[in-house]
Structure formats: structure tokens, C-alpha cells
mmCIF file of C-alpha atoms in Angstrom:
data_model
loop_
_atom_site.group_PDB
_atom_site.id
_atom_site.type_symbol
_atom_site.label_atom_id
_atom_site.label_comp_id
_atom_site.label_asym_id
_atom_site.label_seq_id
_atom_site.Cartn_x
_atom_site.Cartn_y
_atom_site.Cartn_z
ATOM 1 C CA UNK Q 1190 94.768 25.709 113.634
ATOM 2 C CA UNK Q 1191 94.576 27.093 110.203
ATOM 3 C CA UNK Q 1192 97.467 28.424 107.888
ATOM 4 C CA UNK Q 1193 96.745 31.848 108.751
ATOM 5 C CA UNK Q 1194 96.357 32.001 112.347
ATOM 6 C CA UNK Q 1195 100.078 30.177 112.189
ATOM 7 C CA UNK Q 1196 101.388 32.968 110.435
ATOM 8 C CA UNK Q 1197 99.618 35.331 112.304
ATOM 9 C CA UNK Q 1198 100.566 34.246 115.773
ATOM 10 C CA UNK Q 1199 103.967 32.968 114.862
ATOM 11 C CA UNK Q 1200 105.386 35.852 116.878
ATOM 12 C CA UNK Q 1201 104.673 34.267 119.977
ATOM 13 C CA UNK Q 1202 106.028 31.165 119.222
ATOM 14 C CA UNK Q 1203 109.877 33.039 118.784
ATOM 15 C CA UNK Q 1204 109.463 34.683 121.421
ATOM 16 C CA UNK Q 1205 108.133 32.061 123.660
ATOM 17 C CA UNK Q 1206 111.427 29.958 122.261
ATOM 18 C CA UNK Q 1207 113.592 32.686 122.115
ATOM 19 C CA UNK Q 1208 113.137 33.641 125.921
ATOM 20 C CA UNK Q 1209 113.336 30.317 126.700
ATOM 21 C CA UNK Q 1210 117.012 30.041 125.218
ATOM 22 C CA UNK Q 1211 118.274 33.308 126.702
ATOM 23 C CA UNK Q 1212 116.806 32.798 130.125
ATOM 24 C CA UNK Q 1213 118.531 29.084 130.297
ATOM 25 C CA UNK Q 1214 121.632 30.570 129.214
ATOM 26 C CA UNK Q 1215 121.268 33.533 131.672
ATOM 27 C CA UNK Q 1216 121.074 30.513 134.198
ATOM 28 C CA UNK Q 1217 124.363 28.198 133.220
ATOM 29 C CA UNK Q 1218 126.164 31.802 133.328
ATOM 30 C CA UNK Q 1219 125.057 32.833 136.614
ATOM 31 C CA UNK Q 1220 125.735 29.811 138.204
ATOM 32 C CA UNK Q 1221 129.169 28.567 136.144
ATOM 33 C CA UNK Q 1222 130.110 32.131 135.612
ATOM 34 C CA UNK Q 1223 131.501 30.698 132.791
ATOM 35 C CA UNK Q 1224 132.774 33.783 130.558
ATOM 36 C CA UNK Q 1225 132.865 31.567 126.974
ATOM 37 C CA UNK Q 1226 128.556 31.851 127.438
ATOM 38 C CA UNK Q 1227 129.100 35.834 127.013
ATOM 39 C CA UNK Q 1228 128.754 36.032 123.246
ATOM 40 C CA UNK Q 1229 125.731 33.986 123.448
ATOM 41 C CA UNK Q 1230 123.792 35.863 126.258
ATOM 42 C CA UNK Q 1231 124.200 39.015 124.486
ATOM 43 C CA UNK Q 1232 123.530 37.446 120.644
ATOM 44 C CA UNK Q 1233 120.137 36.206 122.063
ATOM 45 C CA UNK Q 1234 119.537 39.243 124.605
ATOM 46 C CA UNK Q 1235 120.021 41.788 121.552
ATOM 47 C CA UNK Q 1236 117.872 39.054 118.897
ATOM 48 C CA UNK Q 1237 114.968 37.879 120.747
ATOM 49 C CA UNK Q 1238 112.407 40.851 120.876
ATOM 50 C CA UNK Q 1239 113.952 42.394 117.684
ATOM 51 C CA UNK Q 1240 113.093 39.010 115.855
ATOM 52 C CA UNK Q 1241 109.697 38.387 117.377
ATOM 53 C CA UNK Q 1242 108.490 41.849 115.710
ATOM 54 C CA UNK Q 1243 109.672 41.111 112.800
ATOM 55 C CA UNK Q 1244 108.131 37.456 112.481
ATOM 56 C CA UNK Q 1245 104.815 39.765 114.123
ATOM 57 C CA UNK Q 1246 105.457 42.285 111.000
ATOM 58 C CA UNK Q 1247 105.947 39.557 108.236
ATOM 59 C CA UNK Q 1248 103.274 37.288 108.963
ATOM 60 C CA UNK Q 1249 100.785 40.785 109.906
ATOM 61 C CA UNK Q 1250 98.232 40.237 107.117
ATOM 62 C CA UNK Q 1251 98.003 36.089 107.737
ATOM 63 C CA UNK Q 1252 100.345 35.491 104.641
ATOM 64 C CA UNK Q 1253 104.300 35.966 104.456
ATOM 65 C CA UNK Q 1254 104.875 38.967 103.123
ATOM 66 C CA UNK Q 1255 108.558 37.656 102.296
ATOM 67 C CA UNK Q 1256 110.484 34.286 102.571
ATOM 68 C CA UNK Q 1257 112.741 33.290 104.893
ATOM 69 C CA UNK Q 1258 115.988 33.124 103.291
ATOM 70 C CA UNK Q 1259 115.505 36.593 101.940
ATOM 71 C CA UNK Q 1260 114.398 38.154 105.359
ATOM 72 C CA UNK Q 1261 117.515 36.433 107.187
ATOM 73 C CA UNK Q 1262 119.811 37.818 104.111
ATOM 74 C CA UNK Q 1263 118.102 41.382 105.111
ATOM 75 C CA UNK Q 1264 118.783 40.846 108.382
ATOM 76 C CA UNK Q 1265 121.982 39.829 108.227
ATOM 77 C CA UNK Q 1266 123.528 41.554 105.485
ATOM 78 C CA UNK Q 1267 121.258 44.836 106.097
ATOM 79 C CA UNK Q 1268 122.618 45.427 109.508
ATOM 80 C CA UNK Q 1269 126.455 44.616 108.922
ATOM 81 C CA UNK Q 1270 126.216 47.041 105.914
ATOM 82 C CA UNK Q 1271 124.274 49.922 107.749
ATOM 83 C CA UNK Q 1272 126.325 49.564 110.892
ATOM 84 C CA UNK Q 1273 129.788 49.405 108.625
ATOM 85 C CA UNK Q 1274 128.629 52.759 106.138
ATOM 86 C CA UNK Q 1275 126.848 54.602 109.065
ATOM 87 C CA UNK Q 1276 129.669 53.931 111.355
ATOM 88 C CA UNK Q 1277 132.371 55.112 108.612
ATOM 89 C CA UNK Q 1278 130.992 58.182 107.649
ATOM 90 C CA UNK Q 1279 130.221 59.056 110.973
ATOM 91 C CA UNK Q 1280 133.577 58.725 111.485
ATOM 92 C CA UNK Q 1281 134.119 61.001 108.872
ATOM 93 C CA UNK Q 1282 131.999 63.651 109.782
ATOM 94 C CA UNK Q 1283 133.115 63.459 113.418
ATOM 95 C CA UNK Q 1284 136.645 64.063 112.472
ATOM 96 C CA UNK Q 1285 136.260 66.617 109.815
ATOM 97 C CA UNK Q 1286 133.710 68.738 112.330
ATOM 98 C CA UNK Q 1287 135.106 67.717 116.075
ATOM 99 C CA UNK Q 1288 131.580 66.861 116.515
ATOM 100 C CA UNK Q 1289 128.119 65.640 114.901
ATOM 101 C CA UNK Q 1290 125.168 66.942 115.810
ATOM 102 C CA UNK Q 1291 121.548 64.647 116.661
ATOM 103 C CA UNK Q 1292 120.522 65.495 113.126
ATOM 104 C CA UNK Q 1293 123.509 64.308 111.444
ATOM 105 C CA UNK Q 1294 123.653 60.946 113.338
ATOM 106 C CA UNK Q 1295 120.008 60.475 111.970
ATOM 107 C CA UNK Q 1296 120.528 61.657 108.773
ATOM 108 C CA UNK Q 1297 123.471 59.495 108.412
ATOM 109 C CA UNK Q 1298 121.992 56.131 109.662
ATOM 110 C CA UNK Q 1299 118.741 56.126 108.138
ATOM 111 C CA UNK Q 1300 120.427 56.897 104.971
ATOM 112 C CA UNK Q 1301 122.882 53.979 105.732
ATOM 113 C CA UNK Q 1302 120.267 51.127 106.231
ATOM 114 C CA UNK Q 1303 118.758 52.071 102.845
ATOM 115 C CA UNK Q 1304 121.524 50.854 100.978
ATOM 116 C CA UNK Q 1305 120.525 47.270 101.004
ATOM 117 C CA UNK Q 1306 117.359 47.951 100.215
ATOM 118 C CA UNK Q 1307 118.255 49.844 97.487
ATOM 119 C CA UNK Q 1308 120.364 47.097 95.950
ATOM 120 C CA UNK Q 1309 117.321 44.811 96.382
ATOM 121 C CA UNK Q 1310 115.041 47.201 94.215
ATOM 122 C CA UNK Q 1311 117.334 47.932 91.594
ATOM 123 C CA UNK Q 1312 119.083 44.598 90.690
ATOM 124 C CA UNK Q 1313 116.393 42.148 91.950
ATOM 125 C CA UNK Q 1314 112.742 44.909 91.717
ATOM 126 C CA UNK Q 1315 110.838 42.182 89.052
ATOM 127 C CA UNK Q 1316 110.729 39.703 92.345
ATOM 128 C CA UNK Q 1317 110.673 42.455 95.388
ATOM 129 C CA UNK Q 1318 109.086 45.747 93.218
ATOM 130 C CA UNK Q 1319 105.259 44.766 93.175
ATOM 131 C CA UNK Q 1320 104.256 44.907 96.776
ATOM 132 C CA UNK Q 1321 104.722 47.881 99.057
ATOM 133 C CA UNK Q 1322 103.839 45.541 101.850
ATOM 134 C CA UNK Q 1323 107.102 43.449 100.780
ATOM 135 C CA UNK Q 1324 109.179 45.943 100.977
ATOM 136 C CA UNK Q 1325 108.360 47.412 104.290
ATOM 137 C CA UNK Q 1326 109.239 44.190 105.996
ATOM 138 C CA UNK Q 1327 112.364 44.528 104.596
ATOM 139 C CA UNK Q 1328 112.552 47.977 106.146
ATOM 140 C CA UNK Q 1329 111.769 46.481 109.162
ATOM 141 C CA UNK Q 1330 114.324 43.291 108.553
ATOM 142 C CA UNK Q 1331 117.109 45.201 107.949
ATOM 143 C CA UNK Q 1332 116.244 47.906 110.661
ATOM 144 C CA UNK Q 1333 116.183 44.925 113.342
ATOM 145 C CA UNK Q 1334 119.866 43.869 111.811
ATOM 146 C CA UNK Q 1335 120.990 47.198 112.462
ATOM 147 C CA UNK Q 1336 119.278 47.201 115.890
ATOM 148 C CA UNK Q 1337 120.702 44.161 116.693
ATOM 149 C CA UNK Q 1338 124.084 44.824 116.069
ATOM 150 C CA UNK Q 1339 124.192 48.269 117.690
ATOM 151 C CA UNK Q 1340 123.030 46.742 121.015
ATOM 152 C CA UNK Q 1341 125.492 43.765 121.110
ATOM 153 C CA UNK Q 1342 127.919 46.562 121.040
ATOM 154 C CA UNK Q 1343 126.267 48.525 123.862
ATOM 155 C CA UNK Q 1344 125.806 45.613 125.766
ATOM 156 C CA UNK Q 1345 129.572 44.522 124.996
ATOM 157 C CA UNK Q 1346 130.889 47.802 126.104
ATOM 158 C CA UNK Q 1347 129.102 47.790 129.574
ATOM 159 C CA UNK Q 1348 130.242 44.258 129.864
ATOM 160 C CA UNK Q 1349 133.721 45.878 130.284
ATOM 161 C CA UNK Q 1350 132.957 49.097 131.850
ATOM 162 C CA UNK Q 1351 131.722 47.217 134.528
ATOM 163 C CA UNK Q 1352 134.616 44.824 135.381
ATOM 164 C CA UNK Q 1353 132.333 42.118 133.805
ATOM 165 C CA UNK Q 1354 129.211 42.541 135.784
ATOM 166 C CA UNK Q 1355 126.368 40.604 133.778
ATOM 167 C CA UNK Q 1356 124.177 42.832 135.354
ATOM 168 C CA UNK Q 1357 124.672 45.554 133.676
ATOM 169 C CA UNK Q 1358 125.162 43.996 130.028
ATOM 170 C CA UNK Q 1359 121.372 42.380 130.972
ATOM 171 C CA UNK Q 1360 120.449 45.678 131.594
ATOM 172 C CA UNK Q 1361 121.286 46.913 128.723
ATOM 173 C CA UNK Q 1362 119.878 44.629 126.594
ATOM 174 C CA UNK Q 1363 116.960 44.411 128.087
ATOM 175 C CA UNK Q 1364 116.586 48.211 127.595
ATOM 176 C CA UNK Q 1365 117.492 48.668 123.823
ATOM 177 C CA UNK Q 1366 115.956 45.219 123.116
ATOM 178 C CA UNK Q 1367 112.743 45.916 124.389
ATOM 179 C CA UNK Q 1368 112.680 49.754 122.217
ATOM 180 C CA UNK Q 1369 114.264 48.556 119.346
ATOM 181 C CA UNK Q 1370 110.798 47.322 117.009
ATOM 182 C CA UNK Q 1371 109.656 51.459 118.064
ATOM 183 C CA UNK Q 1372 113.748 52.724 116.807
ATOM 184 C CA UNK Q 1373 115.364 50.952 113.787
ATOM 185 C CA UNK Q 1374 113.137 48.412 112.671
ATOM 186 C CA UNK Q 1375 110.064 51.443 112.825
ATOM 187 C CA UNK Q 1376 112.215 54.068 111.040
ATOM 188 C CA UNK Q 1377 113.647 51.830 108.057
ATOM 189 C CA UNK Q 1378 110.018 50.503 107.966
ATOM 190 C CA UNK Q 1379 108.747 53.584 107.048
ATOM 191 C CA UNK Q 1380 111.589 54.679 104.530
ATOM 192 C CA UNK Q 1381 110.921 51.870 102.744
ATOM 193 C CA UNK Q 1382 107.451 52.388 102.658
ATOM 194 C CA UNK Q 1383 107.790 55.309 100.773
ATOM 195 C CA UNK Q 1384 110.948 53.973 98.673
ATOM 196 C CA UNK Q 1385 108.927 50.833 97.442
ATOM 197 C CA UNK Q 1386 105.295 53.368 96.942
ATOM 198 C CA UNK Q 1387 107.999 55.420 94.149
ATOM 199 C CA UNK Q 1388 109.830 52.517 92.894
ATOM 200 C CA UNK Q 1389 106.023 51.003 92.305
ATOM 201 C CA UNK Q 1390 104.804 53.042 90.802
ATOM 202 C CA UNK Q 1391 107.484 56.067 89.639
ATOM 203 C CA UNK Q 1392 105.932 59.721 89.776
ATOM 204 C CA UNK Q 1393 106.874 63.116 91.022
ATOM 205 C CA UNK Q 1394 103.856 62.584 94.019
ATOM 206 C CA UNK Q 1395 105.513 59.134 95.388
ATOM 207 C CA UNK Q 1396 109.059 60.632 95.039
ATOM 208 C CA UNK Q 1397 107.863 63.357 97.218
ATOM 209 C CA UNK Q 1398 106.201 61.026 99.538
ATOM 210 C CA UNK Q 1399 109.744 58.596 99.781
ATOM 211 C CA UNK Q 1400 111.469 61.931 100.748
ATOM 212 C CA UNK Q 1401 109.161 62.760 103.020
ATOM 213 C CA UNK Q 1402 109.271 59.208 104.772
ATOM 214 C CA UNK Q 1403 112.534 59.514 105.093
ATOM 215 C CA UNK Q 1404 112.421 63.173 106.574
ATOM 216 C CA UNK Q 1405 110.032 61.406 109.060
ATOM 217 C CA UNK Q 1406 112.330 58.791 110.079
ATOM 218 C CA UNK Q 1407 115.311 61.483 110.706
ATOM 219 C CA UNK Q 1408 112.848 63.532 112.659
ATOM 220 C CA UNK Q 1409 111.841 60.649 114.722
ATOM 221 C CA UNK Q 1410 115.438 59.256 114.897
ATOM 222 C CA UNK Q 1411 116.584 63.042 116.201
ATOM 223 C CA UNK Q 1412 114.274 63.625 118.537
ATOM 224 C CA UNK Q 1413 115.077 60.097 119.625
ATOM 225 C CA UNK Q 1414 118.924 60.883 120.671
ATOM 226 C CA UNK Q 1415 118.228 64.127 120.901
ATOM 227 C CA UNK Q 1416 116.089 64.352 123.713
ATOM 228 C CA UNK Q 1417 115.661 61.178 124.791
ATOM 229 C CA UNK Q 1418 113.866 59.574 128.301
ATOM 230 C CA UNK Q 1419 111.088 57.757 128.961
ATOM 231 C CA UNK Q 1420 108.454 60.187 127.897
ATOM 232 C CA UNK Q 1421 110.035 61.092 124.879
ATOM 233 C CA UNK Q 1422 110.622 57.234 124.258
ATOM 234 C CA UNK Q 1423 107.324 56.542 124.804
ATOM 235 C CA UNK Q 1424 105.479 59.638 122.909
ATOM 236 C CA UNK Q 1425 108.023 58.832 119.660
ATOM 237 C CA UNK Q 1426 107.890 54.976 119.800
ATOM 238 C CA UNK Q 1427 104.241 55.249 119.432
ATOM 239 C CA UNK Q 1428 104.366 57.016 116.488
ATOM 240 C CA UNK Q 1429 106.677 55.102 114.848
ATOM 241 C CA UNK Q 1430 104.839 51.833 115.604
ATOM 242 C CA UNK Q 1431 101.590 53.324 114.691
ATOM 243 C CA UNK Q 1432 102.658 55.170 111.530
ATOM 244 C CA UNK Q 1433 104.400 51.161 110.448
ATOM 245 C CA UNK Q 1434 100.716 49.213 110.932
ATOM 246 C CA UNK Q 1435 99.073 51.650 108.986
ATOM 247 C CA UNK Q 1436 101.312 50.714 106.311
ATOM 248 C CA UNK Q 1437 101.512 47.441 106.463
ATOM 249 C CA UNK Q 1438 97.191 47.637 107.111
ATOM 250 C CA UNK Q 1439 97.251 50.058 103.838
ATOM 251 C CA UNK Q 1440 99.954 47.533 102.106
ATOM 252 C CA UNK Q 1441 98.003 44.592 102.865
ATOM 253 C CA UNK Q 1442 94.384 46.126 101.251
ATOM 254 C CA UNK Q 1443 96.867 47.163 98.006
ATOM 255 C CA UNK Q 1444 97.846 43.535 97.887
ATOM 256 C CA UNK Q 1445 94.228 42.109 97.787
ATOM 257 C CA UNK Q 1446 93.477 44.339 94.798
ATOM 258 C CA UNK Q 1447 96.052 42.894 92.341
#
């Protein structure tokens, strides 16, 4: 098998290995009941699909689009930031106002997972600034963080509301696992899409478009919360997924031209 096909089917291969892992542990837990296995079940419920799209994403155009250290340093450090900002100034807003609306929850997050990004572009842009493609998988790397983190918490919390039934701590991350690529890793995708288009190539047209890509990923975020069910998860994560190949297919052909 050549290079490329590697990269290009090296999805499979994570989440081949990645089920695996869970599924075994999922096994020694139901059987032991052993409660010290907890962390791990939910690290590799909330990881597995998360990281398979974003080894699908990287490795899209049959090249990495970004090496490894830096896409586990997005992942990583990505999500703690975004879930520590967006979880503080939520905070914030929810004790200033009583309450926070949909639209503030979006505007807030998707504003809060840009921050690493935006550290990457403006201290390190000569080695991340010259491909668009490059810096939507880091959208979608530090998205996934986010993701990740978020649903180890879910899953955490109906851990306990349940008396510690791992039924309903699978449940959930099977759930918010299996959406996540269409949520977080889709919407940061396409803010950074339009951040790394401006920072590119700097005009009043691209900052117009980065504004507007991140207008998108609020609306999509919204409606999201907002309305929610499986219809409306459905109808929005196929936009989201849709609107992130035709970047990375549109990144890829700007690539091939330089």
C-alpha cells in the first residue's frame, strides 16, 4: 500500500484500535465492576470517534496537513484553554444576567476555542500561515479537544446522577461522541477557515469572510442548543460536515498551486 492511501485511510486504523481498547475495557468493568477503570472508559468513550475524524481530516488530501506533535498540542492545549475561558466567562455572564441565552453560549465558545489558534498565527504564522488547509485541521484539532473534554464531563456527571450506573455514562458518550466531528470539531473548522484565508492573505474581502465564518459557526452552534433533536441534529450536522470538506477539498487544490 502506497504512502498516500496510508494517510488516507489511517482513520480506520484509530478507530479500528481505538474501539478495540474501549470495548475491552467496557468488558473488565462490567465484569470486575471495578470503579478505578471509570476514568479510562470515559477518556476513550469521549476520544475515540472525535480522534478518528480528525486523523480522517488531517490525512483528507493523502498528505498530512500537520504533524503530530503539533496536532496533539492543539488538541490538548486547545480544548483545556477553550473549556477553561468559555467556561469562565460563561460564568460571568450567567451571574451578571441570571441567565444566558443559546446565542450567548455560542458566541462565547466559538470565540473561546479561537484563542489557541490565534496564538498559533500570530507568534508561530511563518510555519502555520501559508496553508489554509493547515489551519483548518487545527480548527478541527482543537474543536475535538474541546469536544472531548465537554463530554467526559457529561458523561462524568451522569456517572453520578445515576448512582454509578455505567449505562448511562455509555450512553452518553456514545451520544455526544458519535455528533461531536458535526459540533466542535465542524464549527472551529470553519472559523479557522476563514481566520487562516485573512491571516493569508490580509484584505478587507477575507476579513469579511473570517467574520462571516464565524457568524456561521454561532448560527450553527445556536440552533444546535437551541433547538436541538434528532432532526435538527441531523439537518445542522450535515451542514457543518459538508461546509468543512469543501474547505479542506478547496484548501487542498490552493495547496497544489504553490
Amino acid at each position: 500500500m502506497s504512502a498516500i492511501a496510508v494517510r488516507k485511510w489511517a482513520w480506520l486504523g484509530t478507530l479500528l484500535v481505538g474501539a478495540g481498547l474501549y470495548f475491552a475495557v467496557l468488558a473488565v468493568l462490567a465484569d470486575t465492576n471495578n470503579p478505578n477503570l471509570f476514568p479510562t472508559m470515559i477518556l476513550l468513550g469521549a476520544l475515540v470517534v472525535p480522534l478518528t475524524f480528525v486523523t480522517f481530516a488531517a490525512g483528507r488530501s493523502g498528505r498530512w496537513l500537520i504533524d503530530g506533535p503539533t496536532l496533539g498540542g492543539c488538541l490538548l492545549f486547545g480544548g483545556v484553554v477553550g473549556v477553561v475561558v468559555a467556561g469562565l466567562l460563561e460564568y460571568d455572564a450567567m451571574r451578571r444576567l441570571g441567565t444566558l441565552p443559546m446565542l450567548g453560549v455560542g458566541l462565547i465558545e466559538e470565540a473561546a476555542k479561537l484563542v489557541v489558534p490565534a496564538v498559533l498565527v500570530v507568534f508561530f504564522g511563518h510555519r502555520y500561515r501559508n496553508s489554509v488547509g493547515r489551519g483548518i485541521i487545527i480548527g478541527v484539532a482543537v474543536g475535538t479537544g474541546f469536544a472531548v473534554l465537554e463530554t467526559m464531563g457529561y458523561a462524568f456527571v451522569a456517572l453520578l446522577q445515576s448512582g454509578g450506573n455505567v449505562g448511562a455514562a455509555e450512553q452518553t458518550l456514545f451520544v455526544r461522541g458519535l455528533l461531536s466531528p458535526a459540533g466542535h470539531a465542524a464549527w472551529t473548522g470553519l472559523s479557522c477557515w476563514g481566520l487562516w484565508r485573512f491571516v493569508s492573505a490580509p484584505s478587507g474581502k477575507h476579513l469579511a469572510g473570517f467574520i462571516g465564518m464565524y457568524a456561521l459557526a454561532v448560527a450553527l452552534h445556536t440552533t444546535w442548543d437551541g433547538i436541538g433533536g434528532v432532526v435538527t441534529y441531523a439537518v445542522v450536522g450535515a451542514i457543518s460536515i459538508t461546509l468543512l470538506l469543501i474547505g479542506l477539498r478547496r484548501a487542498a487544490r490552493a495547496d497544489t498551486r504553490q
